[in-house]
């Protein structure tokens, strides 16, 4: 018999699933816009931060990839009631949050010209 999900795991998962999906969508669209050099806000955002298009698109791809994997794992873990998937996914979410915070700090420092 599989261990059931604890109530806090299920509620945290149901909060994190839409957050990670939105991150996947926004950062994925920014990656695609930058890669295809679309003439829109997201396609030219690397110019605003004064970074190269390659480094900006790699950062966006990394965040979108991790957020997509996180979304799939959490949905799979909640539907199948697999405590191990949910627990690992919560750790992945903390790693994603650390990547986002450090990445955005670096982007804003490059905006100010400190890097």
PDB file of C-alpha atoms in Angstrom:
ATOM      1  CA  UNK A   1       0.000   0.000   0.000  1.00  0.00           C
ATOM      2  CA  UNK A   2       1.298   3.417  -0.988  1.00  0.00           C
ATOM      3  CA  UNK A   3       1.481   6.066   1.713  1.00  0.00           C
ATOM      4  CA  UNK A   4      -1.202   8.702   1.229  1.00  0.00           C
ATOM      5  CA  UNK A   5      -0.362  12.332   0.722  1.00  0.00           C
ATOM      6  CA  UNK A   6      -0.303  14.446   3.826  1.00  0.00           C
ATOM      7  CA  UNK A   7      -2.750  17.368   3.786  1.00  0.00           C
ATOM      8  CA  UNK A   8      -0.002  20.013   3.695  1.00  0.00           C
ATOM      9  CA  UNK A   9       1.692  18.235   0.763  1.00  0.00           C
ATOM     10  CA  UNK A  10      -1.507  18.209  -1.241  1.00  0.00           C
ATOM     11  CA  UNK A  11      -2.348  21.833  -0.470  1.00  0.00           C
ATOM     12  CA  UNK A  12       1.207  23.015  -1.232  1.00  0.00           C
ATOM     13  CA  UNK A  13       1.133  21.078  -4.477  1.00  0.00           C
ATOM     14  CA  UNK A  14      -2.165  22.631  -5.500  1.00  0.00           C
ATOM     15  CA  UNK A  15      -0.655  26.074  -4.881  1.00  0.00           C
ATOM     16  CA  UNK A  16       2.664  25.377  -6.621  1.00  0.00           C
ATOM     17  CA  UNK A  17       1.176  23.758  -9.764  1.00  0.00           C
ATOM     18  CA  UNK A  18      -0.339  26.979 -11.175  1.00  0.00           C
ATOM     19  CA  UNK A  19       2.683  29.037 -10.097  1.00  0.00           C
ATOM     20  CA  UNK A  20       5.095  26.716 -11.884  1.00  0.00           C
ATOM     21  CA  UNK A  21       2.848  26.580 -14.962  1.00  0.00           C
ATOM     22  CA  UNK A  22       2.817  30.383 -15.167  1.00  0.00           C
ATOM     23  CA  UNK A  23       6.613  30.442 -14.803  1.00  0.00           C
ATOM     24  CA  UNK A  24       6.877  27.813 -17.540  1.00  0.00           C
ATOM     25  CA  UNK A  25       4.655  29.860 -19.838  1.00  0.00           C
ATOM     26  CA  UNK A  26       6.273  33.263 -19.256  1.00  0.00           C
ATOM     27  CA  UNK A  27       9.908  32.148 -19.320  1.00  0.00           C
ATOM     28  CA  UNK A  28       9.234  29.744 -22.186  1.00  0.00           C
ATOM     29  CA  UNK A  29       7.647  32.490 -24.255  1.00  0.00           C
ATOM     30  CA  UNK A  30      10.533  34.812 -23.452  1.00  0.00           C
ATOM     31  CA  UNK A  31      12.974  32.107 -24.581  1.00  0.00           C
ATOM     32  CA  UNK A  32      11.108  31.553 -27.854  1.00  0.00           C
ATOM     33  CA  UNK A  33      10.774  35.290 -28.508  1.00  0.00           C
ATOM     34  CA  UNK A  34      14.467  35.861 -27.856  1.00  0.00           C
ATOM     35  CA  UNK A  35      15.537  32.863 -29.898  1.00  0.00           C
ATOM     36  CA  UNK A  36      13.390  33.832 -32.906  1.00  0.00           C
ATOM     37  CA  UNK A  37      14.265  37.527 -32.462  1.00  0.00           C
ATOM     38  CA  UNK A  38      10.608  38.536 -32.445  1.00  0.00           C
ATOM     39  CA  UNK A  39      10.049  42.263 -32.373  1.00  0.00           C
ATOM     40  CA  UNK A  40       7.989  42.365 -29.189  1.00  0.00           C
ATOM     41  CA  UNK A  41       8.598  43.165 -25.532  1.00  0.00           C
ATOM     42  CA  UNK A  42       9.874  39.691 -24.647  1.00  0.00           C
ATOM     43  CA  UNK A  43      12.037  39.363 -27.748  1.00  0.00           C
ATOM     44  CA  UNK A  44      13.924  42.567 -26.969  1.00  0.00           C
ATOM     45  CA  UNK A  45      14.092  42.221 -23.197  1.00  0.00           C
ATOM     46  CA  UNK A  46      17.766  41.191 -23.257  1.00  0.00           C
ATOM     47  CA  UNK A  47      18.599  44.651 -24.611  1.00  0.00           C
ATOM     48  CA  UNK A  48      16.926  46.205 -21.597  1.00  0.00           C
ATOM     49  CA  UNK A  49      19.143  44.238 -19.217  1.00  0.00           C
ATOM     50  CA  UNK A  50      22.287  44.826 -21.337  1.00  0.00           C
ATOM     51  CA  UNK A  51      23.114  41.119 -21.629  1.00  0.00           C
ATOM     52  CA  UNK A  52      23.720  38.960 -24.680  1.00  0.00           C
ATOM     53  CA  UNK A  53      20.776  37.243 -26.329  1.00  0.00           C
ATOM     54  CA  UNK A  54      22.447  33.840 -25.884  1.00  0.00           C
ATOM     55  CA  UNK A  55      22.950  34.130 -22.121  1.00  0.00           C
ATOM     56  CA  UNK A  56      19.460  35.574 -21.641  1.00  0.00           C
ATOM     57  CA  UNK A  57      17.847  32.797 -23.659  1.00  0.00           C
ATOM     58  CA  UNK A  58      19.817  30.097 -21.797  1.00  0.00           C
ATOM     59  CA  UNK A  59      18.616  31.526 -18.478  1.00  0.00           C
ATOM     60  CA  UNK A  60      15.013  31.581 -19.694  1.00  0.00           C
ATOM     61  CA  UNK A  61      15.281  28.059 -21.097  1.00  0.00           C
ATOM     62  CA  UNK A  62      16.656  26.763 -17.791  1.00  0.00           C
ATOM     63  CA  UNK A  63      13.836  28.304 -15.768  1.00  0.00           C
ATOM     64  CA  UNK A  64      11.142  27.182 -18.236  1.00  0.00           C
ATOM     65  CA  UNK A  65      12.531  23.628 -18.358  1.00  0.00           C
ATOM     66  CA  UNK A  66      12.663  23.254 -14.578  1.00  0.00           C
ATOM     67  CA  UNK A  67       9.195  24.789 -14.168  1.00  0.00           C
ATOM     68  CA  UNK A  68       7.762  22.455 -16.827  1.00  0.00           C
ATOM     69  CA  UNK A  69       9.273  19.384 -15.197  1.00  0.00           C
ATOM     70  CA  UNK A  70       8.013  20.588 -11.827  1.00  0.00           C
ATOM     71  CA  UNK A  71       4.472  21.032 -13.143  1.00  0.00           C
ATOM     72  CA  UNK A  72       4.372  17.553 -14.667  1.00  0.00           C
ATOM     73  CA  UNK A  73       5.866  15.888 -11.593  1.00  0.00           C
ATOM     74  CA  UNK A  74       3.464  17.600  -9.211  1.00  0.00           C
ATOM     75  CA  UNK A  75       0.400  16.784 -11.303  1.00  0.00           C
ATOM     76  CA  UNK A  76       1.556  13.182 -11.620  1.00  0.00           C
ATOM     77  CA  UNK A  77       2.319  12.960  -7.905  1.00  0.00           C
ATOM     78  CA  UNK A  78      -1.030  14.398  -6.818  1.00  0.00           C
ATOM     79  CA  UNK A  79      -3.078  12.293  -9.244  1.00  0.00           C
ATOM     80  CA  UNK A  80      -1.272   9.071  -8.355  1.00  0.00           C
ATOM     81  CA  UNK A  81      -0.979  10.044  -4.676  1.00  0.00           C
ATOM     82  CA  UNK A  82       2.748   9.347  -4.672  1.00  0.00           C
ATOM     83  CA  UNK A  83       4.297  10.982  -1.667  1.00  0.00           C
ATOM     84  CA  UNK A  84       7.842  10.513  -2.982  1.00  0.00           C
ATOM     85  CA  UNK A  85       7.114  12.499  -6.193  1.00  0.00           C
ATOM     86  CA  UNK A  86       5.506  15.325  -4.283  1.00  0.00           C
ATOM     87  CA  UNK A  87       8.297  15.513  -1.722  1.00  0.00           C
ATOM     88  CA  UNK A  88      11.003  15.594  -4.406  1.00  0.00           C
ATOM     89  CA  UNK A  89       9.015  18.158  -6.373  1.00  0.00           C
ATOM     90  CA  UNK A  90       8.843  20.469  -3.385  1.00  0.00           C
ATOM     91  CA  UNK A  91      12.645  20.363  -3.169  1.00  0.00           C
ATOM     92  CA  UNK A  92      12.832  21.087  -6.907  1.00  0.00           C
ATOM     93  CA  UNK A  93      10.570  24.092  -6.333  1.00  0.00           C
ATOM     94  CA  UNK A  94      12.959  25.428  -3.692  1.00  0.00           C
ATOM     95  CA  UNK A  95      15.866  25.011  -6.132  1.00  0.00           C
ATOM     96  CA  UNK A  96      13.849  26.818  -8.811  1.00  0.00           C
ATOM     97  CA  UNK A  97      13.144  29.659  -6.396  1.00  0.00           C
ATOM     98  CA  UNK A  98      16.870  29.951  -5.642  1.00  0.00           C
ATOM     99  CA  UNK A  99      17.702  30.019  -9.365  1.00  0.00           C
ATOM    100  CA  UNK A 100      15.048  32.683  -9.969  1.00  0.00           C
ATOM    101  CA  UNK A 101      16.190  34.911  -7.134  1.00  0.00           C
ATOM    102  CA  UNK A 102      19.866  34.698  -8.047  1.00  0.00           C
ATOM    103  CA  UNK A 103      19.170  35.084 -11.774  1.00  0.00           C
ATOM    104  CA  UNK A 104      16.984  38.140 -11.308  1.00  0.00           C
ATOM    105  CA  UNK A 105      19.537  39.709  -8.963  1.00  0.00           C
ATOM    106  CA  UNK A 106      22.225  39.212 -11.600  1.00  0.00           C
ATOM    107  CA  UNK A 107      19.975  40.690 -14.310  1.00  0.00           C
ATOM    108  CA  UNK A 108      19.190  43.752 -12.222  1.00  0.00           C
ATOM    109  CA  UNK A 109      22.847  44.245 -11.345  1.00  0.00           C
ATOM    110  CA  UNK A 110      23.689  44.156 -15.049  1.00  0.00           C
ATOM    111  CA  UNK A 111      20.910  46.698 -15.614  1.00  0.00           C
ATOM    112  CA  UNK A 112      22.552  49.091 -13.186  1.00  0.00           C
ATOM    113  CA  UNK A 113      25.934  48.551 -14.813  1.00  0.00           C
ATOM    114  CA  UNK A 114      27.539  46.911 -11.799  1.00  0.00           C
ATOM    115  CA  UNK A 115      28.470  43.754 -13.683  1.00  0.00           C
TER     116      UNK A 115
END
